[in-house]
Amino acid sequence: MNLTFTKCVDDREQIDEIFHILKLCGEDMYFRKGLSHWKTPYCIEKIKVDCREKEVYLVFDKDVDEFVSTFMLSQKPSSFFEDNSRSVYISKFATKPKYSGKGLGGRCLEFIEQYAKNNKLDSLRLDVYDKSEEAIRFYTNKGFKVLYSRKTVHFEVYCMEKKLGAKAQ
């Protein structure tokens, strides 16, 4: 993998790529794994807002000459995290299904961890649907721990964190 990470702006081509990756990943999660929270695709208008207000990244693999993954970072806590820790919050983390399981997610997390260290943040945080067993196993193997769970209207969400630096002990 020869990856480049591009911070997106409100650019139609980038937004279309993000939408495409999220849609492919969502369809795979819904049809192959039965994860109903992926049934409705994330809409283009929300992606535009995210690109203006948060840090949305596209991951390009030069070896295959295409965009392969996307994720969103925010230093503002999601509604699932109730404290004020200095964390980067990861969301909309998606990889094209044909590249899943090839180490791409781990490489993205390495980039995100370096981003957090560069911004003097204490941890990485995210929330994951309780039925997303593969994702939970992936994050756990990468050093994340479940902080707590919270019920939503349709399912339960695990709030996970990976401590960085001296706080990792």
XYZ file of N, CA and C in Angstrom:
507
model
N 0.837 -1.188 0.000
C 0.000 0.000 0.000
C 0.878 1.247 0.000
N 0.555 2.125 -0.883
C 1.243 3.408 -0.982
C 0.168 4.483 -0.804
N -0.107 4.845 0.453
C -1.271 5.661 0.789
C -0.952 7.143 0.908
N -1.908 7.948 0.470
C -1.881 9.382 0.737
C -3.199 9.745 1.404
N -3.123 10.648 2.367
C -4.282 11.087 3.132
C -4.560 12.538 2.762
N -5.748 12.788 2.243
C -6.116 14.127 1.797
C -7.259 14.655 2.649
N -7.019 15.805 3.256
C -8.097 16.479 3.984
C -9.021 17.109 2.945
N -10.290 16.791 3.052
C -11.259 17.208 2.041
C -11.807 18.602 2.321
N -12.204 19.229 1.243
C -12.878 20.520 1.300
C -14.237 20.327 0.644
N -15.003 21.359 0.580
C -16.330 21.281 -0.048
C -16.148 21.256 -1.568
N -15.617 20.124 -2.048
C -15.317 19.922 -3.460
C -16.190 18.781 -3.977
N -16.888 19.011 -5.068
C -17.866 18.037 -5.568
C -17.245 16.660 -5.835
N -16.064 16.628 -6.433
C -15.437 15.336 -6.738
C -15.074 14.588 -5.458
N -14.530 15.299 -4.474
C -14.182 14.654 -3.207
C -15.448 14.168 -2.505
N -16.474 14.987 -2.482
C -17.730 14.608 -1.827
C -18.339 13.388 -2.496
N -18.290 13.337 -3.823
C -18.798 12.163 -4.542
C -18.011 10.907 -4.174
N -16.683 11.027 -4.030
C -15.852 9.885 -3.629
C -16.215 9.403 -2.223
N -16.365 10.355 -1.307
C -16.739 10.012 0.075
C -18.080 9.295 0.082
N -19.051 9.859 -0.620
C -20.380 9.241 -0.693
C -20.283 7.825 -1.255
N -19.520 7.664 -2.322
C -19.376 6.359 -2.972
C -18.781 5.328 -2.009
N -17.719 5.697 -1.299
C -17.090 4.765 -0.353
C -18.062 4.411 0.767
N -18.729 5.426 1.343
C -19.689 5.153 2.421
C -20.839 4.280 1.929
N -21.298 4.513 0.715
C -22.407 3.719 0.158
C -21.980 2.266 -0.055
N -20.825 2.044 -0.679
C -20.338 0.675 -0.894
C -20.137 -0.056 0.425
N -19.513 0.610 1.372
C -19.283 0.000 2.681
C -20.617 -0.293 3.365
N -21.526 0.664 3.308
C -22.837 0.492 3.924
C -23.615 -0.669 3.337
N -23.618 -0.774 2.014
C -24.320 -1.887 1.355
C -23.721 -3.224 1.780
N -22.394 -3.273 1.839
C -21.725 -4.497 2.259
C -22.098 -4.854 3.700
N -22.068 -3.863 4.582
C -22.406 -4.106 5.991
C -23.860 -4.539 6.148
N -24.738 -3.939 5.364
C -26.154 -4.267 5.480
C -26.469 -5.631 4.865
N -26.057 -5.852 3.624
C -26.450 -7.075 2.925
C -25.628 -8.293 3.341
N -24.352 -8.125 3.577
C -23.510 -9.269 3.914
C -23.511 -9.579 5.405
N -23.596 -8.521 6.234
C -23.473 -8.732 7.676
C -24.760 -8.463 8.446
N -25.784 -7.965 7.756
C -27.070 -7.730 8.406
C -27.083 -6.572 9.389
N -26.163 -5.625 9.231
C -26.087 -4.484 10.150
C -27.029 -3.384 9.660
N -28.210 -3.337 10.263
C -29.285 -2.481 9.763
C -28.993 -0.991 9.844
N -28.104 -0.570 10.716
C -27.815 0.863 10.829
C -27.099 1.400 9.585
N -26.632 0.504 8.715
C -25.980 0.916 7.468
C -26.960 0.957 6.299
N -28.235 0.645 6.524
C -29.199 0.522 5.428
C -29.365 1.820 4.642
N -29.476 2.933 5.328
C -29.677 4.219 4.666
C -28.331 4.897 4.474
N -27.973 5.243 3.228
C -26.672 5.892 3.008
C -26.608 7.288 3.628
N -25.411 7.670 4.013
C -25.150 9.003 4.538
C -25.310 9.980 3.376
N -26.099 11.015 3.556
C -26.453 11.864 2.415
C -25.365 12.881 2.058
N -25.342 13.249 0.797
C -24.348 14.175 0.258
C -24.387 15.521 0.975
N -25.557 16.005 1.313
C -25.648 17.304 2.007
C -24.931 17.264 3.355
N -25.049 16.160 4.083
C -24.352 16.031 5.369
C -22.843 15.932 5.160
N -22.434 15.274 4.094
C -21.009 15.176 3.794
C -20.449 16.572 3.516
N -21.194 17.389 2.783
C -20.757 18.767 2.495
C -20.558 19.546 3.793
N -21.517 19.450 4.693
C -21.426 20.147 5.981
C -20.220 19.632 6.758
N -20.038 18.316 6.790
C -18.898 17.727 7.495
C -17.574 18.246 6.936
N -17.479 18.361 5.623
C -16.236 18.840 5.002
C -15.956 20.299 5.360
N -16.991 21.055 5.609
C -16.812 22.451 6.012
C -16.507 22.589 7.497
N -17.114 21.744 8.330
C -17.065 21.940 9.781
C -16.121 21.000 10.527
N -15.737 19.894 9.910
C -14.889 18.904 10.574
C -13.721 18.571 9.654
N -12.969 17.587 10.010
C -11.857 17.158 9.180
C -12.198 15.797 8.580
N -12.528 15.826 7.303
C -12.873 14.615 6.580
C -11.700 14.265 5.670
N -11.313 13.002 5.686
C -10.169 12.556 4.898
C -10.569 11.508 3.885
N -9.919 11.573 2.735
C -9.981 10.528 1.727
C -8.605 9.877 1.682
N -8.590 8.567 1.555
C -7.342 7.823 1.504
C -7.197 7.262 0.090
N -6.104 7.641 -0.552
C -5.818 7.206 -1.920
C -4.663 6.220 -1.879
N -4.830 5.089 -2.555
C -3.759 4.099 -2.656
C -3.162 4.196 -4.059
N -1.942 4.683 -4.135
C -1.275 4.860 -5.432
C -1.040 3.522 -6.133
N -0.907 2.436 -5.366
C -0.662 1.129 -5.957
C -1.846 0.636 -6.790
N -3.067 1.001 -6.387
C -4.253 0.576 -7.144
C -4.907 1.755 -7.872
N -4.349 2.948 -7.681
C -4.775 4.166 -8.359
C -6.253 4.491 -8.111
N -6.635 4.411 -6.830
C -8.002 4.816 -6.491
C -8.140 5.155 -5.011
N -9.215 5.866 -4.708
C -9.563 6.147 -3.323
C -10.108 4.862 -2.723
N -9.637 4.531 -1.519
C -9.994 3.244 -0.927
C -10.696 3.358 0.417
N -10.581 4.516 1.068
C -11.141 4.648 2.410
C -11.435 6.112 2.720
N -12.234 6.326 3.760
C -12.541 7.666 4.238
C -12.792 7.604 5.740
N -12.590 8.721 6.409
C -12.926 8.836 7.818
C -13.055 10.306 8.169
N -13.701 10.560 9.292
C -13.918 11.925 9.753
C -13.346 12.053 11.162
N -12.691 13.188 11.403
C -12.110 13.467 12.714
C -12.693 14.755 13.261
N -12.902 14.758 14.565
C -13.401 15.949 15.234
C -12.809 15.998 16.631
N -12.517 17.194 17.092
C -12.055 17.337 18.472
C -13.210 17.745 19.377
N -14.390 17.884 18.805
C -15.590 18.177 19.583
C -16.243 16.849 19.952
N -16.528 16.635 21.218
C -17.107 15.353 21.634
C -18.418 15.040 20.925
N -18.584 13.764 20.591
C -19.880 13.324 20.068
C -20.856 13.289 21.231
N -22.102 13.169 20.940
C -23.121 13.142 21.997
C -22.985 11.915 22.890
N -22.235 10.898 22.444
C -22.086 9.686 23.236
C -21.040 9.834 24.337
N -20.136 10.791 24.193
C -19.102 10.986 25.198
C -19.439 12.221 26.005
N -19.510 12.056 27.299
C -20.034 13.119 28.151
C -18.968 13.893 28.909
N -17.711 13.539 28.767
C -16.681 14.284 29.480
C -15.984 15.256 28.533
N -15.007 15.944 29.030
C -14.303 16.935 28.226
C -12.849 16.555 28.001
N -12.582 15.291 27.789
C -11.198 14.883 27.567
C -10.680 15.464 26.251
N -9.375 15.526 26.149
C -8.744 16.033 24.925
C -8.548 14.844 23.984
N -9.570 14.574 23.195
C -9.581 13.399 22.332
C -9.907 13.786 20.902
N -9.489 12.933 19.992
C -9.975 13.045 18.620
C -11.063 11.983 18.472
N -12.174 12.384 17.902
C -13.331 11.510 17.726
C -13.377 11.051 16.274
N -13.377 9.757 16.085
C -13.362 9.152 14.756
C -14.782 8.740 14.399
N -15.210 9.105 13.202
C -16.523 8.657 12.729
C -16.490 8.502 11.209
N -17.537 7.945 10.678
C -17.670 7.709 9.239
C -16.428 7.031 8.669
N -15.900 6.071 9.427
C -14.701 5.322 9.036
C -15.163 4.184 8.129
N -14.821 4.258 6.859
C -15.305 3.267 5.901
C -14.227 2.940 4.876
N -14.210 1.681 4.465
C -13.277 1.194 3.460
C -14.061 0.458 2.396
N -13.659 0.628 1.138
C -14.308 -0.133 0.073
C -14.163 -1.616 0.398
N -15.256 -2.366 0.278
C -15.224 -3.779 0.673
C -14.111 -4.598 0.031
N -13.765 -4.318 -1.212
C -12.734 -5.131 -1.871
C -11.347 -4.921 -1.260
N -11.181 -3.882 -0.438
C -9.899 -3.627 0.231
C -9.948 -3.940 1.724
N -11.084 -4.372 2.201
C -11.241 -4.698 3.615
C -10.397 -5.924 3.974
N -9.822 -5.903 5.180
C -9.041 -7.042 5.644
C -7.617 -7.087 5.122
N -7.147 -6.000 4.517
C -5.807 -5.972 3.936
C -4.854 -5.037 4.690
N -5.252 -4.598 5.897
C -4.383 -3.749 6.697
C -4.619 -2.256 6.535
N -5.563 -1.894 5.697
C -5.839 -0.482 5.438
C -6.360 0.238 6.679
N -7.263 -0.390 7.420
C -7.805 0.224 8.632
C -6.725 0.513 9.657
N -5.802 -0.419 9.805
C -4.689 -0.217 10.728
C -3.806 0.947 10.312
N -3.559 1.057 9.022
C -2.750 2.182 8.522
C -3.475 3.510 8.745
N -4.792 3.516 8.559
C -5.565 4.740 8.820
C -5.483 5.105 10.300
N -5.592 4.119 11.176
C -5.484 4.394 12.613
C -4.103 4.923 12.984
N -3.061 4.443 12.325
C -1.709 4.981 12.570
C -1.668 6.473 12.208
N -2.275 6.823 11.075
C -2.340 8.227 10.657
C -3.112 9.049 11.688
N -4.244 8.518 12.144
C -5.087 9.229 13.105
C -4.357 9.390 14.443
N -3.656 8.351 14.864
C -2.904 8.432 16.120
C -1.818 9.506 16.024
N -1.137 9.577 14.891
C -0.120 10.615 14.710
C -0.757 12.004 14.697
N -1.925 12.121 14.067
C -2.683 13.372 14.076
C -2.960 13.797 15.519
N -3.413 12.850 16.333
C -3.739 13.145 17.737
C -2.491 13.594 18.499
N -1.395 12.909 18.301
C -0.146 13.276 18.983
C 0.318 14.663 18.544
N 0.229 14.952 17.248
C 0.625 16.265 16.727
C -0.223 17.388 17.314
N -1.482 17.062 17.655
C -2.404 18.047 18.228
C -2.468 17.969 19.751
N -1.514 17.222 20.345
C -1.401 17.085 21.803
C -2.701 16.595 22.457
N -3.302 15.604 21.823
C -4.531 15.016 22.342
C -4.196 13.754 23.129
N -5.076 13.400 24.061
C -4.819 12.294 24.987
C -5.291 10.930 24.497
N -6.262 10.923 23.587
C -6.835 9.633 23.207
C -7.575 9.713 21.879
N -7.848 8.521 21.346
C -8.726 8.355 20.195
C -10.035 7.814 20.731
N -11.138 8.309 20.222
C -12.443 7.815 20.656
C -13.352 7.589 19.462
N -14.297 6.684 19.656
C -15.282 6.396 18.617
C -16.451 5.669 19.246
N -17.518 5.567 18.494
C -18.627 4.731 18.946
C -18.898 3.695 17.865
N -19.338 2.513 18.310
C -19.547 1.404 17.390
C -20.818 0.651 17.807
N -21.594 0.289 16.820
C -22.827 -0.474 16.987
C -22.502 -1.818 17.649
N -23.269 -2.193 18.641
C -22.963 -3.408 19.416
C -22.974 -4.694 18.595
N -23.648 -4.705 17.454
C -23.694 -5.900 16.604
C -22.546 -5.943 15.598
N -21.715 -4.917 15.565
C -20.578 -4.861 14.638
C -19.395 -5.616 15.235
N -19.537 -6.929 15.321
C -18.549 -7.759 15.996
C -17.153 -7.642 15.388
N -17.064 -7.597 14.050
C -15.754 -7.470 13.406
C -15.101 -6.143 13.768
N -15.883 -5.066 13.753
C -15.338 -3.740 14.084
C -14.891 -3.702 15.542
N -15.681 -4.253 16.433
C -15.318 -4.268 17.857
C -14.025 -5.051 18.055
N -13.908 -6.198 17.393
C -12.691 -7.015 17.482
C -11.488 -6.245 16.910
N -11.686 -5.575 15.768
C -10.618 -4.783 15.150
C -10.134 -3.702 16.108
N -11.064 -2.906 16.646
C -10.672 -1.807 17.537
C -10.028 -2.333 18.825
N -10.553 -3.407 19.369
C -9.978 -3.997 20.576
C -8.535 -4.451 20.306
N -8.321 -5.088 19.154
C -6.970 -5.529 18.783
C -6.016 -4.353 18.574
N -6.548 -3.186 18.302
C -5.731 -1.982 18.098
C -5.568 -1.177 19.383
N -6.031 -1.727 20.515
C -5.797 -1.086 21.800
C -6.961 -0.276 22.364
N -8.112 -0.314 21.713
C -9.288 0.398 22.225
C -9.960 -0.432 23.306
N -10.570 0.267 24.258
C -11.351 -0.377 25.315
C -12.735 0.259 25.349
N -13.724 -0.549 25.702
C -15.083 -0.030 25.844
C -15.149 0.785 27.129
N -15.557 2.054 27.002
C -15.743 2.910 28.180
C -17.109 2.650 28.799
N -18.107 2.600 27.962
C -19.472 2.320 28.405
C -20.337 2.098 27.176
N -21.568 1.688 27.407
C -22.513 1.521 26.296
C -23.719 2.413 26.553
N -24.395 2.684 25.479
C -25.569 3.549 25.565
C -26.617 3.055 24.572
N -27.838 3.003 25.018
C -28.948 2.625 24.140
C -29.340 3.816 23.280
N -29.653 3.534 22.010
C -30.238 4.533 21.128
C -31.651 4.056 20.822
N -32.310 4.692 19.923
C -33.681 4.309 19.590
C -33.753 2.877 19.073
N -32.786 2.475 18.238
C -32.881 1.174 17.580
C -31.840 0.140 18.016
N -30.762 0.570 18.667
C -29.708 -0.375 19.021
C -28.860 0.191 20.146
N -27.833 -0.569 20.507
C -26.907 -0.138 21.552
C -25.572 0.230 20.914
N -24.921 1.233 21.462
C -23.646 1.721 20.960
C -22.595 1.566 22.054
N -21.429 1.042 21.667
C -20.296 0.992 22.579
C -19.431 2.221 22.328
N -19.104 2.922 23.369
C -18.201 4.057 23.296
C -16.822 3.522 23.644
N -15.878 3.640 22.695
C -14.555 3.042 22.853
C -13.470 4.119 22.832
N -12.360 3.811 23.513
C -11.273 4.770 23.603
C -9.936 4.043 23.574
N -8.953 4.699 22.960
C -7.562 4.252 23.031
C -6.757 5.410 23.608
N -6.191 5.197 24.775
C -5.343 6.206 25.410
C -4.005 6.269 24.684
N -3.423 7.472 24.641
C -2.145 7.669 23.967
C -1.074 8.113 24.960
N 0.164 7.904 24.586
C 1.291 8.405 25.384
C 1.329 7.835 26.783
N 1.696 8.695 27.735
C 1.839 8.307 29.141
C 0.512 7.822 29.715
N -0.621 8.295 29.164
C -1.920 7.907 29.696
C -2.324 6.496 29.256
N -1.565 5.902 28.351
C -1.918 4.580 27.822
C -1.714 3.463 28.846
N -0.918 3.695 29.883
C -0.628 2.647 30.865
C -1.842 2.289 31.668
